[in-house]
Amino acid sequence: MLNDPRTVRVTGDDIAAVFRRADDVDAERHPTPRRDGPIPEAYVWCNLTSGNGTRALWLLLLPFMVVNLAHWMRPTARNRPRTVRLYGVLVRLAGLSLTVLLVAAACEVALDLAAWQCAGTGACAARHSWLGFLSPEMSDGGWWSSPGRRLALAALVPTALTGLLWYLSLRTWSAYESQQPLTADPGAGPGEGDTGTALGRPGFWYGRRLGARLRAAHTAAGLLTVAAAVGSAAARHDREATDPAVPALLGALLEAALAAGAAAVVWVVCRRGRAERRPDGALDTHLVRWLPLTALALLLLSVLYAGWERPGWESAGRLPGDETFGALALAQGLLVIALGCAARVLHRSDPDRRAALRGLAGPAVAMLACALGGVMSGGVAQRVADWLDGTGTTMPGPPVLLTWQASVIPPLLVLLLVLAGWLARRAWLLAREERAAVARDYPGEQADTARTRRIAYARALAALTDRGPRIVAVTSGATLLLGAGALVGALVTDRTPGEAAGGSYAVVHGAAETAQALGSWLIGLGFILFVTWGRRAYKDASARRTIGILWDVGTFWPRAAHPFAPPCYAERAVPDLTWRIATWTQETGGRLVVSGHSQGSVLAAAAAWQLPPATRSRVALLTYGSPLERLYGRWFPAHFGPEALARLHREADCWSNLYRLTDPIGGPVRLSGDEGPAVDRPPLKDPLAYGRTRAHPLPAPILGHSDYQADPAFAQERRRLLARLRPEVPAPRHTGQSSAARDQGSSGRSSP
């Protein structure tokens, strides 16, 4: 970024910091007449988003990240505060259902498949010696062979998983997201005026109170799920036993306590959303402390209740999981439908023609999150059952619904292949149309068919990004229908098992069994590829660019709907930039240019919105390869809509945006010059030269999203912004001498 091997960290730490050239460390205090140009600075936050290879494990929490995105995809709304609150409640409930689903899947694997079914079957336990001490036949009736004690021991696995999620959420918040926002002391504080977007509110990047509440509620929900899985089996046995060793009343009281705990968790999740008009730092100490502890106490009571000796109790069939997973699937479907209705009402109150899916992007993405959770749960359960059972004749296997959810994977892959074919055909048609445009953009050049085809194809591939909403709509709709089909299929199979094997059900049953077996193997393969690809993304720059688009967008937003989602890097990066800009302008009285590439342009805009109006008017923006309108404006209209970007254009000193037609991520901001000079410059040529020239004796590469600094237009545009700033730049107050404008970079890939 600084184009100098001698760099010095002027502020920050090993996670994120601001760097300067060694010669520029004290440039404001000791100006030199030899300097011609700005003082460049680079803000680097790469360790917040990449770090070491273990960060790839965060990809396993992808459903949580995706449902958190749905919260921020709310349409722009006018005079609909109740509907806005309802939208937030529905997304938070969908996030809560995913936590329960994940822990329930862990209970299914550890409690039902391993401890209940396999350990309770001599043939299965004989194949897996590590389960021998739990088997009544292998251990000759040892202490752990009782079904309730086996369940109590296996409950350690989902309990440890819940504890790990709680610990990671707490630790990452303390490390990355606990940065205090800018106060009134360094400057005038964050802008109190209306910036047209919630990103300008003082408490937007500091939601400590809601984060702690959600973390406590989701932790309690996970512990209560484990308690229900352990205690419900014992309670069912006591109700059905003619002479129960433990009174059935105790089981009924325990189940009532668990139901009350679940109601309390739902109330906590629904009761309060984000408070952004001020830093939300006060904690609900009693609730945050006692809700998880109460759930843990109920779990211990469930373990003690299930571990009581019950003569004659044998583990037969499955644990009562069919009803649980069926209720979760039905609840998620109803939540998504209700969310779609709320989003539609909000969109109609303030229509935005550029909004993705006409305001239904949030419900569609929430559906994908639920589908990811269901497919991962069903596939893993089916794969573990196949591994434990071997021939598939000694165990009942996972709940019917989970096997049906695993069967959804093959048709879904077929649909994705069809969509890939449609995109390929669309790219081919667009490339044919672009050939004429390429000839017009390079007049007087000797035609080269292969060169023209490569440039046209690069432009066509870049244009496919704008087809993303259609892909999401088709995939989301298909997953909703397939999920409903899996629910109906599980219900029919469970109620009519005899008929399902023959008669009119024979064809459907055979196809379902084939899809279930194939889906089971595909989910195992996909899990391995998922982790491998994710780890490779943090070692290979090209692979990281591929995954980094979704990852950068997903972890940019605060954890407002799910506390176990990967941490938000912007809650550290935006305060860093805001503090640096405000303190420097106050100390020197100067002006500066904030330049950002790709996601750096989003951080630059977010930081500018957080500045006081007086400070914001002293800042110029230079963005390039920017997804501000093309991605964020369409998918997050309530926060990056036309009104918010137009107001930023008016209140910043000046703003210039560069983009290429071959860039699949960056694009125009689409702000006219009504409020001043137009933001967008004409599209940059890519490649810089069509054929060989004196300036480019070798073929010029097609750069796409990278190396904007290589284009002469970049330096020209920066000089234009600096020239506009320079006549009004005062001397630093403590030197008494003239000083050039300081140029602050805000991207790890850009030259300031």
mmCIF file of N, CA and C in Angstrom, residues 624-662:
data_model
loop_
_atom_site.group_PDB
_atom_site.id
_atom_site.type_symbol
_atom_site.label_atom_id
_atom_site.label_comp_id
_atom_site.label_asym_id
_atom_site.label_seq_id
_atom_site.Cartn_x
_atom_site.Cartn_y
_atom_site.Cartn_z
ATOM 1 N N TYR A 624 -12.847 2.660 -5.076
ATOM 2 C CA TYR A 624 -12.593 1.964 -6.342
ATOM 3 C C TYR A 624 -12.790 0.472 -6.123
ATOM 4 N N GLY A 625 -13.349 -0.173 -7.131
ATOM 5 C CA GLY A 625 -13.750 -1.560 -6.977
ATOM 6 C C GLY A 625 -14.751 -1.691 -5.853
ATOM 7 N N SER A 626 -15.653 -0.718 -5.711
ATOM 8 C CA SER A 626 -16.505 -0.605 -4.535
ATOM 9 C C SER A 626 -17.839 -1.319 -4.732
ATOM 10 N N PRO A 627 -18.254 -2.164 -3.762
ATOM 11 C CA PRO A 627 -19.572 -2.804 -3.818
ATOM 12 C C PRO A 627 -20.648 -2.008 -3.090
ATOM 13 N N LEU A 628 -20.421 -0.723 -2.831
ATOM 14 C CA LEU A 628 -21.343 0.057 -2.014
ATOM 15 C C LEU A 628 -22.769 0.032 -2.560
ATOM 16 N N GLU A 629 -22.936 0.231 -3.847
ATOM 17 C CA GLU A 629 -24.290 0.213 -4.410
ATOM 18 C C GLU A 629 -24.626 -1.123 -5.034
ATOM 19 N N ARG A 630 -23.676 -1.718 -5.713
ATOM 20 C CA ARG A 630 -23.955 -2.947 -6.460
ATOM 21 C C ARG A 630 -24.319 -4.103 -5.548
ATOM 22 N N LEU A 631 -23.684 -4.202 -4.408
ATOM 23 C CA LEU A 631 -23.953 -5.293 -3.471
ATOM 24 C C LEU A 631 -24.693 -4.792 -2.237
ATOM 25 N N TYR A 632 -24.110 -3.845 -1.514
ATOM 26 C CA TYR A 632 -24.706 -3.397 -0.265
ATOM 27 C C TYR A 632 -25.979 -2.591 -0.502
ATOM 28 N N GLY A 633 -25.991 -1.759 -1.515
ATOM 29 C CA GLY A 633 -27.181 -0.962 -1.777
ATOM 30 C C GLY A 633 -28.376 -1.796 -2.172
ATOM 31 N N ARG A 634 -28.155 -2.905 -2.862
ATOM 32 C CA ARG A 634 -29.260 -3.749 -3.313
ATOM 33 C C ARG A 634 -29.704 -4.728 -2.236
ATOM 34 N N TRP A 635 -28.751 -5.321 -1.509
ATOM 35 C CA TRP A 635 -29.090 -6.349 -0.534
ATOM 36 C C TRP A 635 -29.366 -5.780 0.853
ATOM 37 N N PHE A 636 -28.871 -4.580 1.145
ATOM 38 C CA PHE A 636 -29.084 -3.967 2.467
ATOM 39 C C PHE A 636 -29.648 -2.554 2.278
ATOM 40 N N PRO A 637 -30.834 -2.445 1.689
ATOM 41 C CA PRO A 637 -31.341 -1.116 1.317
ATOM 42 C C PRO A 637 -31.636 -0.213 2.504
ATOM 43 N N ALA A 638 -31.949 -0.776 3.667
ATOM 44 C CA ALA A 638 -32.255 0.071 4.812
ATOM 45 C C ALA A 638 -31.032 0.814 5.329
ATOM 46 N N HIS A 639 -29.837 0.348 4.985
ATOM 47 C CA HIS A 639 -28.616 0.945 5.520
ATOM 48 C C HIS A 639 -27.718 1.543 4.439
ATOM 49 N N PHE A 640 -27.783 1.030 3.217
ATOM 50 C CA PHE A 640 -26.962 1.568 2.127
ATOM 51 C C PHE A 640 -27.831 1.954 0.935
ATOM 52 N N GLY A 641 -29.053 2.347 1.209
ATOM 53 C CA GLY A 641 -29.968 2.711 0.137
ATOM 54 C C GLY A 641 -29.598 4.024 -0.532
ATOM 55 N N PRO A 642 -30.333 4.412 -1.570
ATOM 56 C CA PRO A 642 -30.013 5.650 -2.304
ATOM 57 C C PRO A 642 -30.014 6.889 -1.423
ATOM 58 N N GLU A 643 -30.942 6.968 -0.461
ATOM 59 C CA GLU A 643 -31.006 8.149 0.399
ATOM 60 C C GLU A 643 -29.750 8.284 1.251
ATOM 61 N N ALA A 644 -29.279 7.182 1.810
ATOM 62 C CA ALA A 644 -28.089 7.232 2.661
ATOM 63 C C ALA A 644 -26.855 7.622 1.855
ATOM 64 N N LEU A 645 -26.678 7.010 0.676
ATOM 65 C CA LEU A 645 -25.511 7.333 -0.144
ATOM 66 C C LEU A 645 -25.582 8.773 -0.660
ATOM 67 N N ALA A 646 -26.779 9.243 -1.012
ATOM 68 C CA ALA A 646 -26.911 10.616 -1.499
ATOM 69 C C ALA A 646 -26.575 11.619 -0.404
ATOM 70 N N ARG A 647 -26.973 11.318 0.827
ATOM 71 C CA ARG A 647 -26.655 12.245 1.915
ATOM 72 C C ARG A 647 -25.165 12.244 2.227
ATOM 73 N N LEU A 648 -24.532 11.086 2.131
ATOM 74 C CA LEU A 648 -23.084 11.046 2.318
ATOM 75 C C LEU A 648 -22.390 11.862 1.235
ATOM 76 N N HIS A 649 -22.908 11.801 0.027
ATOM 77 C CA HIS A 649 -22.353 12.591 -1.082
ATOM 78 C C HIS A 649 -22.458 14.082 -0.784
ATOM 79 N N ARG A 650 -23.579 14.503 -0.211
ATOM 80 C CA ARG A 650 -23.768 15.924 0.070
ATOM 81 C C ARG A 650 -22.889 16.398 1.217
ATOM 82 N N GLU A 651 -22.707 15.557 2.254
ATOM 83 C CA GLU A 651 -22.045 16.024 3.469
ATOM 84 C C GLU A 651 -20.533 15.847 3.440
ATOM 85 N N ALA A 652 -20.024 14.896 2.640
ATOM 86 C CA ALA A 652 -18.572 14.787 2.488
ATOM 87 C C ALA A 652 -18.078 15.925 1.609
ATOM 88 N N ASP A 653 -16.816 16.272 1.758
ATOM 89 C CA ASP A 653 -16.279 17.377 0.962
ATOM 90 C C ASP A 653 -16.377 17.070 -0.520
ATOM 91 N N CYS A 654 -15.924 15.889 -0.907
ATOM 92 C CA CYS A 654 -16.041 15.441 -2.294
ATOM 93 C C CYS A 654 -15.859 13.927 -2.322
ATOM 94 N N TRP A 655 -16.313 13.317 -3.395
ATOM 95 C CA TRP A 655 -16.321 11.855 -3.483
ATOM 96 C C TRP A 655 -16.154 11.472 -4.943
ATOM 97 N N SER A 656 -15.235 10.544 -5.174
ATOM 98 C CA SER A 656 -15.011 10.041 -6.522
ATOM 99 C C SER A 656 -14.947 8.520 -6.480
ATOM 100 N N ASN A 657 -15.579 7.872 -7.460
ATOM 101 C CA ASN A 657 -15.644 6.412 -7.493
ATOM 102 C C ASN A 657 -15.164 5.904 -8.848
ATOM 103 N N LEU A 658 -14.262 4.920 -8.820
ATOM 104 C CA LEU A 658 -13.713 4.302 -10.018
ATOM 105 C C LEU A 658 -14.169 2.854 -10.098
ATOM 106 N N TYR A 659 -14.449 2.393 -11.304
ATOM 107 C CA TYR A 659 -14.860 0.998 -11.483
ATOM 108 C C TYR A 659 -14.530 0.546 -12.900
ATOM 109 N N ARG A 660 -14.579 -0.766 -13.091
ATOM 110 C CA ARG A 660 -14.333 -1.374 -14.396
ATOM 111 C C ARG A 660 -15.515 -2.254 -14.783
ATOM 112 N N LEU A 661 -15.716 -2.407 -16.067
ATOM 113 C CA LEU A 661 -16.762 -3.310 -16.540
ATOM 114 C C LEU A 661 -16.374 -4.762 -16.353
ATOM 115 N N THR A 662 -15.097 -5.033 -16.152
ATOM 116 C CA THR A 662 -14.638 -6.410 -15.934
ATOM 117 C C THR A 662 -14.588 -6.782 -14.455
#
